[in-house]
mmCIF file of C-alpha atoms and ligand atoms in Angstrom:
data_model
loop_
_atom_site.group_PDB
_atom_site.id
_atom_site.type_symbol
_atom_site.label_atom_id
_atom_site.label_comp_id
_atom_site.label_asym_id
_atom_site.label_seq_id
_atom_site.Cartn_x
_atom_site.Cartn_y
_atom_site.Cartn_z
ATOM 1 C CA MET F 1 0.000 0.000 0.000
ATOM 2 C CA ASN F 2 0.932 3.638 0.567
ATOM 3 C CA ASN F 3 3.543 5.991 -0.771
ATOM 4 C CA LYS F 4 5.018 4.319 -3.795
ATOM 5 C CA PRO F 5 8.597 5.431 -4.423
ATOM 6 C CA LEU F 6 9.262 7.567 -7.458
ATOM 7 C CA LYS F 7 10.689 4.603 -9.298
ATOM 8 C CA ALA F 8 12.109 5.197 -12.764
ATOM 9 C CA GLU F 9 10.896 2.849 -15.470
ATOM 10 C CA ARG F 10 10.794 2.674 -19.243
ATOM 11 C CA LEU F 11 8.528 5.325 -20.722
ATOM 12 C CA ASP F 12 6.688 2.848 -22.970
ATOM 13 C CA LYS F 13 6.172 0.383 -20.105
ATOM 14 C CA LEU F 14 4.855 3.146 -17.873
ATOM 15 C CA LEU F 15 2.338 4.426 -20.419
ATOM 16 C CA THR F 16 1.102 0.979 -21.432
ATOM 17 C CA SER F 17 0.675 -0.095 -17.788
ATOM 18 C CA LEU F 18 -1.444 3.025 -17.200
ATOM 19 C CA GLY F 19 -3.699 2.020 -20.079
ATOM 20 C CA TYR F 20 -2.740 4.743 -22.524
ATOM 21 C CA GLY F 21 -2.108 2.445 -25.475
ATOM 22 C CA LEU F 22 0.339 0.033 -27.015
ATOM 23 C CA ARG F 23 4.108 0.366 -27.231
ATOM 24 C CA LYS F 24 3.789 1.299 -30.892
ATOM 25 C CA ASP F 25 1.468 4.186 -29.934
ATOM 26 C CA VAL F 26 4.158 5.497 -27.590
ATOM 27 C CA ARG F 27 6.637 5.515 -30.493
ATOM 28 C CA PHE F 28 4.207 7.587 -32.580
ATOM 29 C CA TRP F 29 3.539 10.009 -29.738
ATOM 30 C CA ILE F 30 7.280 10.578 -29.302
ATOM 31 C CA LYS F 31 7.674 11.145 -33.052
ATOM 32 C CA ASP F 32 4.754 13.604 -33.051
ATOM 33 C CA GLY F 33 6.179 15.492 -30.053
ATOM 34 C CA LEU F 34 3.199 14.693 -27.840
ATOM 35 C CA ILE F 35 5.269 13.559 -24.855
ATOM 36 C CA THR F 36 7.582 15.664 -22.731
ATOM 37 C CA ILE F 37 9.808 14.660 -19.834
ATOM 38 C CA ASP F 38 10.719 17.625 -17.695
ATOM 39 C CA GLY F 39 9.794 19.804 -20.655
ATOM 40 C CA GLU F 40 12.057 17.950 -23.137
ATOM 41 C CA CYS F 41 11.028 15.516 -25.846
ATOM 42 C CA PRO F 42 12.210 12.000 -24.976
ATOM 43 C CA SER F 43 14.881 10.431 -27.149
ATOM 44 C CA SER F 44 13.508 6.894 -27.024
ATOM 45 C CA PRO F 45 10.561 4.858 -25.652
ATOM 46 C CA ALA F 46 13.151 3.002 -23.562
ATOM 47 C CA GLN F 47 14.134 6.162 -21.690
ATOM 48 C CA LYS F 48 13.805 5.680 -17.928
ATOM 49 C CA VAL F 49 11.391 8.171 -16.343
ATOM 50 C CA THR F 50 9.501 8.797 -13.132
ATOM 51 C CA PRO F 51 5.789 9.425 -13.703
ATOM 52 C CA ASP F 52 5.830 12.890 -12.112
ATOM 53 C CA LYS F 53 8.064 14.242 -14.926
ATOM 54 C CA VAL F 54 5.913 13.063 -17.826
ATOM 55 C CA LEU F 55 3.277 15.055 -19.703
ATOM 56 C CA LEU F 56 1.243 13.420 -22.448
ATOM 57 C CA MET F 57 -0.545 15.906 -24.696
ATOM 58 C CA GLU F 58 0.412 18.513 -22.079
ATOM 59 C CA LYS F 59 -1.428 16.657 -19.316
ATOM 60 C CA PRO F 60 0.038 14.884 -16.281
ATOM 61 C CA LEU F 61 -0.455 11.121 -16.154
ATOM 62 C CA ASP F 62 -3.676 9.781 -14.686
ATOM 63 C CA HIS F 63 -3.110 8.303 -11.193
ATOM 64 C CA PRO F 64 0.358 6.939 -11.988
ATOM 65 C CA TYR F 65 0.970 5.673 -8.433
ATOM 66 C CA GLY F 66 -2.130 3.490 -8.169
ATOM 67 C CA LEU F 67 -5.870 3.801 -8.466
ATOM 68 C CA THR F 68 -8.270 3.582 -5.536
ATOM 69 C CA PHE F 69 -11.785 4.946 -5.412
ATOM 70 C CA ILE F 70 -15.130 4.706 -3.703
ATOM 71 C CA TYR F 71 -18.158 4.000 -5.854
ATOM 72 C CA HIS F 72 -21.895 4.087 -5.309
ATOM 73 C CA LYS F 73 -22.914 0.830 -6.930
ATOM 74 C CA PRO F 74 -26.323 1.199 -8.513
ATOM 75 C CA LEU F 75 -29.022 -1.431 -8.224
ATOM 76 C CA GLY F 76 -28.836 -3.870 -11.144
ATOM 77 C CA ALA F 77 -25.103 -3.457 -11.830
ATOM 78 C CA VAL F 78 -22.972 -6.618 -11.706
ATOM 79 C CA CYS F 79 -19.548 -6.806 -10.006
ATOM 80 C CA SER F 80 -17.923 -8.715 -12.848
ATOM 81 C CA ARG F 81 -15.925 -8.053 -15.988
ATOM 82 C CA LYS F 82 -17.461 -10.891 -17.985
ATOM 83 C CA GLU F 83 -21.191 -11.281 -17.427
ATOM 84 C CA ASP F 84 -23.983 -9.806 -19.559
ATOM 85 C CA GLY F 85 -25.934 -6.717 -18.591
ATOM 86 C CA HIS F 86 -24.852 -3.586 -16.766
ATOM 87 C CA LEU F 87 -21.376 -4.243 -15.395
ATOM 88 C CA ILE F 88 -19.944 -1.893 -12.781
ATOM 89 C CA TYR F 89 -16.839 -1.513 -14.962
ATOM 90 C CA ALA F 90 -18.924 0.262 -17.618
ATOM 91 C CA ASP F 91 -19.221 3.180 -15.182
ATOM 92 C CA PHE F 92 -15.441 3.848 -15.189
ATOM 93 C CA PRO F 93 -13.142 5.368 -17.833
ATOM 94 C CA GLU F 94 -12.077 2.775 -20.428
ATOM 95 C CA ARG F 95 -8.409 3.499 -19.797
ATOM 96 C CA TRP F 96 -8.783 2.352 -16.190
ATOM 97 C CA LEU F 97 -9.948 -1.056 -17.371
ATOM 98 C CA VAL F 98 -6.730 -1.878 -19.202
ATOM 99 C CA ARG F 99 -4.317 -0.716 -16.521
ATOM 100 C CA LYS F 100 -1.857 -3.066 -14.888
ATOM 101 C CA PRO F 101 -2.096 -4.052 -12.119
ATOM 102 C CA ALA F 102 -5.777 -4.586 -12.786
ATOM 103 C CA LEU F 103 -8.542 -2.760 -11.001
ATOM 104 C CA SER F 104 -10.849 -4.907 -8.902
ATOM 105 C CA SER F 105 -13.619 -4.475 -6.393
ATOM 106 C CA VAL F 106 -12.962 -4.999 -2.693
ATOM 107 C CA GLY F 107 -15.359 -7.881 -2.219
ATOM 108 C CA ARG F 108 -18.588 -7.842 -4.191
ATOM 109 C CA LEU F 109 -22.150 -6.702 -3.900
ATOM 110 C CA ASP F 110 -24.963 -8.714 -5.517
ATOM 111 C CA LYS F 111 -26.633 -7.419 -8.629
ATOM 112 C CA GLU F 112 -29.692 -6.512 -6.544
ATOM 113 C CA THR F 113 -27.681 -4.781 -3.797
ATOM 114 C CA SER F 114 -26.753 -1.112 -4.057
ATOM 115 C CA GLY F 115 -24.360 0.980 -2.026
ATOM 116 C CA LEU F 116 -20.784 1.583 -1.061
ATOM 117 C CA LEU F 117 -18.073 -0.336 -2.893
ATOM 118 C CA ILE F 118 -14.328 0.260 -2.906
ATOM 119 C CA MET F 119 -12.349 -0.304 -6.088
ATOM 120 C CA THR F 120 -8.566 -0.572 -6.114
ATOM 121 C CA ASP F 121 -5.532 -1.890 -7.959
ATOM 122 C CA ASP F 122 -3.695 -2.175 -4.630
ATOM 123 C CA GLY F 123 -3.619 -5.810 -3.505
ATOM 124 C CA GLN F 124 -2.407 -4.991 -0.022
ATOM 125 C CA LEU F 125 -5.199 -2.471 0.538
ATOM 126 C CA ASN F 126 -7.739 -4.971 -0.793
ATOM 127 C CA HIS F 127 -6.496 -7.529 1.713
ATOM 128 C CA GLN F 128 -6.596 -5.013 4.582
ATOM 129 C CA LEU F 129 -10.206 -4.182 3.822
ATOM 130 C CA THR F 130 -11.435 -7.768 3.513
ATOM 131 C CA SER F 131 -9.442 -9.728 6.072
ATOM 132 C CA PRO F 132 -11.566 -10.469 9.191
ATOM 133 C CA LYS F 133 -8.379 -9.965 11.225
ATOM 134 C CA LYS F 134 -8.428 -6.282 10.311
ATOM 135 C CA HIS F 135 -11.864 -5.818 11.920
ATOM 136 C CA ILE F 136 -13.462 -3.619 9.298
ATOM 137 C CA SER F 137 -17.204 -3.916 9.623
ATOM 138 C CA LYS F 138 -19.737 -3.560 6.814
ATOM 139 C CA THR F 139 -23.193 -2.137 7.531
ATOM 140 C CA TYR F 140 -26.292 -2.915 5.468
ATOM 141 C CA ALA F 141 -29.713 -1.279 5.404
ATOM 142 C CA VAL F 142 -32.298 -4.001 4.888
ATOM 143 C CA THR F 143 -35.992 -3.997 4.025
ATOM 144 C CA LEU F 144 -37.661 -7.281 4.929
ATOM 145 C CA HIS F 145 -40.627 -9.020 3.362
ATOM 146 C CA SER F 146 -42.162 -10.117 6.677
ATOM 147 C CA PRO F 147 -42.244 -8.415 10.066
ATOM 148 C CA LEU F 148 -39.478 -9.446 12.480
ATOM 149 C CA ASN F 149 -40.385 -12.168 14.960
ATOM 150 C CA GLY F 150 -38.296 -10.623 17.757
ATOM 151 C CA SER F 151 -35.587 -13.275 18.096
ATOM 152 C CA GLU F 152 -33.387 -12.226 15.130
ATOM 153 C CA ALA F 153 -31.080 -9.826 17.007
ATOM 154 C CA ASP F 154 -30.175 -12.518 19.557
ATOM 155 C CA THR F 155 -29.735 -15.183 16.886
ATOM 156 C CA PHE F 156 -27.427 -12.983 14.815
ATOM 157 C CA ALA F 157 -25.438 -11.877 17.883
ATOM 158 C CA SER F 158 -25.010 -15.439 19.154
ATOM 159 C CA GLY F 159 -22.190 -16.468 16.837
ATOM 160 C CA LYS F 160 -24.062 -19.759 16.422
ATOM 161 C CA LEU F 161 -26.053 -19.163 13.258
ATOM 162 C CA VAL F 162 -25.041 -21.699 10.610
ATOM 163 C CA LEU F 163 -26.019 -20.855 7.037
ATOM 164 C CA GLU F 164 -27.356 -23.445 4.613
ATOM 165 C CA ASP F 165 -24.586 -25.584 3.060
ATOM 166 C CA GLU F 166 -22.001 -24.296 5.565
ATOM 167 C CA GLU F 167 -20.490 -25.771 8.706
ATOM 168 C CA LYS F 168 -18.825 -22.837 10.363
ATOM 169 C CA PRO F 169 -21.196 -20.493 12.200
ATOM 170 C CA CYS F 170 -21.344 -16.815 11.278
ATOM 171 C CA LEU F 171 -19.396 -14.387 13.423
ATOM 172 C CA PRO F 172 -21.634 -12.407 15.791
ATOM 173 C CA ALA F 173 -23.433 -9.612 13.908
ATOM 174 C CA GLU F 174 -25.338 -6.623 15.276
ATOM 175 C CA LEU F 175 -28.924 -5.955 14.281
ATOM 176 C CA THR F 176 -30.506 -2.534 14.829
ATOM 177 C CA ILE F 177 -34.275 -2.475 14.430
ATOM 178 C CA HIS F 178 -35.842 0.659 12.908
ATOM 179 C CA ASP F 179 -39.329 -0.789 12.552
ATOM 180 C CA GLU F 180 -40.733 -4.268 12.014
ATOM 181 C CA THR F 181 -39.518 -4.528 8.399
ATOM 182 C CA HIS F 182 -36.581 -2.073 8.366
ATOM 183 C CA VAL F 183 -33.253 -2.918 10.019
ATOM 184 C CA SER F 184 -29.525 -2.304 9.830
ATOM 185 C CA LEU F 185 -27.113 -5.186 10.116
ATOM 186 C CA VAL F 186 -23.398 -4.890 10.881
ATOM 187 C CA LEU F 187 -21.227 -7.785 9.669
ATOM 188 C CA HIS F 188 -17.603 -8.534 10.511
ATOM 189 C CA GLU F 189 -16.965 -10.960 7.661
ATOM 190 C CA GLY F 190 -18.083 -11.292 4.062
ATOM 191 C CA ARG F 191 -19.660 -14.528 2.939
ATOM 192 C CA TYR F 192 -21.511 -15.125 -0.289
ATOM 193 C CA HIS F 193 -24.971 -13.432 -0.176
ATOM 194 C CA GLN F 194 -24.526 -13.302 3.584
ATOM 195 C CA VAL F 195 -27.253 -10.859 4.559
ATOM 196 C CA ARG F 196 -29.864 -12.535 2.362
ATOM 197 C CA ARG F 197 -28.869 -15.984 3.653
ATOM 198 C CA MET F 198 -28.901 -14.878 7.302
ATOM 199 C CA PHE F 199 -32.459 -13.638 6.968
ATOM 200 C CA ALA F 200 -33.432 -16.750 4.990
ATOM 201 C CA ALA F 201 -32.040 -18.803 7.899
ATOM 202 C CA VAL F 202 -34.504 -17.099 10.268
ATOM 203 C CA GLY F 203 -37.439 -17.572 7.875
ATOM 204 C CA ASN F 204 -37.569 -14.120 6.301
ATOM 205 C CA HIS F 205 -36.755 -12.645 2.905
ATOM 206 C CA VAL F 206 -34.727 -9.559 2.027
ATOM 207 C CA GLU F 207 -36.638 -7.210 -0.269
ATOM 208 C CA THR F 208 -34.041 -4.441 -0.599
ATOM 209 C CA LEU F 209 -30.418 -4.307 0.448
ATOM 210 C CA GLU F 210 -27.979 -1.403 0.499
ATOM 211 C CA ARG F 211 -24.467 -1.251 1.916
ATOM 212 C CA THR F 212 -24.378 2.016 3.835
ATOM 213 C CA HIS F 213 -20.982 1.842 5.595
ATOM 214 C CA ILE F 214 -17.555 0.278 5.301
ATOM 215 C CA GLY F 215 -16.060 0.723 8.752
ATOM 216 C CA ALA F 216 -16.666 4.357 9.674
ATOM 217 C CA LEU F 217 -17.032 5.472 6.056
ATOM 218 C CA SER F 218 -20.657 6.257 5.288
ATOM 219 C CA LEU F 219 -22.202 6.275 1.823
ATOM 220 C CA GLN F 220 -24.310 9.247 2.878
ATOM 221 C CA ASP F 221 -21.215 11.310 3.715
ATOM 222 C CA THR F 222 -19.705 10.620 0.296
ATOM 223 C CA THR F 223 -22.647 12.403 -1.425
ATOM 224 C CA LEU F 224 -22.124 10.065 -4.391
ATOM 225 C CA ALA F 225 -25.208 9.424 -6.521
ATOM 226 C CA PRO F 226 -25.671 5.872 -7.896
ATOM 227 C CA GLY F 227 -23.029 5.214 -10.577
ATOM 228 C CA GLU F 228 -20.716 7.988 -9.314
ATOM 229 C CA TYR F 229 -17.228 7.471 -7.917
ATOM 230 C CA LYS F 230 -14.460 9.445 -6.287
ATOM 231 C CA THR F 231 -10.733 8.707 -6.212
ATOM 232 C CA LEU F 232 -8.791 8.751 -2.939
ATOM 233 C CA THR F 233 -5.334 7.731 -1.862
ATOM 234 C CA PRO F 234 -5.209 4.420 0.038
ATOM 235 C CA GLU F 235 -4.085 6.384 3.123
ATOM 236 C CA SER F 236 -6.984 8.846 3.048
ATOM 237 C CA LEU F 237 -9.416 6.020 2.362
ATOM 238 C CA MET F 238 -8.114 4.037 5.347
ATOM 239 C CA ALA F 239 -8.351 7.146 7.537
ATOM 240 C CA LEU F 240 -12.055 7.418 6.659
ATOM 241 C CA VAL F 241 -12.739 3.702 7.026
ATOM 242 C CA LYS F 242 -10.734 3.315 10.182
ATOM 243 C CA PRO F 243 -10.168 6.557 12.107
ATOM 244 C CA THR F 244 -6.894 6.579 14.074
ATOM 245 C CA ASN F 245 -8.606 6.261 17.473
ATOM 246 C CA GLN F 246 -10.067 2.921 16.317
ATOM 247 C CA SER F 247 -7.801 0.078 17.453
ATOM 248 C CA ASP F 248 -6.732 -2.871 15.269
HETATM 249 N N1 URA V 1 -24.984 -9.707 1.662
HETATM 250 C C1 URA V 1 -25.759 -10.033 0.601
HETATM 251 O O1 URA V 1 -26.655 -10.844 0.720
HETATM 252 N N2 URA V 1 -25.520 -9.425 -0.568
HETATM 253 C C2 URA V 1 -24.559 -8.493 -0.732
HETATM 254 O O2 URA V 1 -24.394 -7.974 -1.830
HETATM 255 C C3 URA V 1 -23.773 -8.171 0.375
HETATM 256 C C4 URA V 1 -23.998 -8.796 1.566
#
């Protein structure tokens, strides 16, 4: 994670890894005088450069030290690169989709779940945000089909609820009841369709599901409309997700 050193690398490798084009495109751009390094035209695509010195068509490079952003996943969008339909990746600039290392979501939300999703090309950050050892909770706003029966909060908090086709019980989760069909649920792990399966296990059905928080970061505070995103550094993201007074 964090502050990547200003490492010098080949100009063509740098630009291709940031998704700008192919090596042959870089040769053309040099020939056409579209690239400058510290104000000078480069002599060769093999020239070693640090990203901060490079301008392409007079513009600085786009997030050359890594790409991390928060995204308001809309209902109906799929967290996949391959499936049919509205894929979350269609909401991002095309250049971001061909960068290396590749961009991926931190965990997934179902097609029918909306809300806060983090996208990053930083494997270490991704691990930090998903590992149960790092204690980053996820909060969901849930609308239920049937009124609560009154025992759900205790069942979810017990650490004994076993989901269908699983052996290991779910970690204790906190249920806050707003009214008989509207609740918030805080999870400390991320299993496949977990919220829907937890309510199915207590005989109910989830009608709508939205992820409202990742740790202390709230979707509401981001002011992002569905489909919108905002880039952050991994450090500033972690500071929002996990304020410094929150222990490990
Ligand atoms: N739980 C679910 O059931 N779906 C999600 O998308 C996230 C958590």
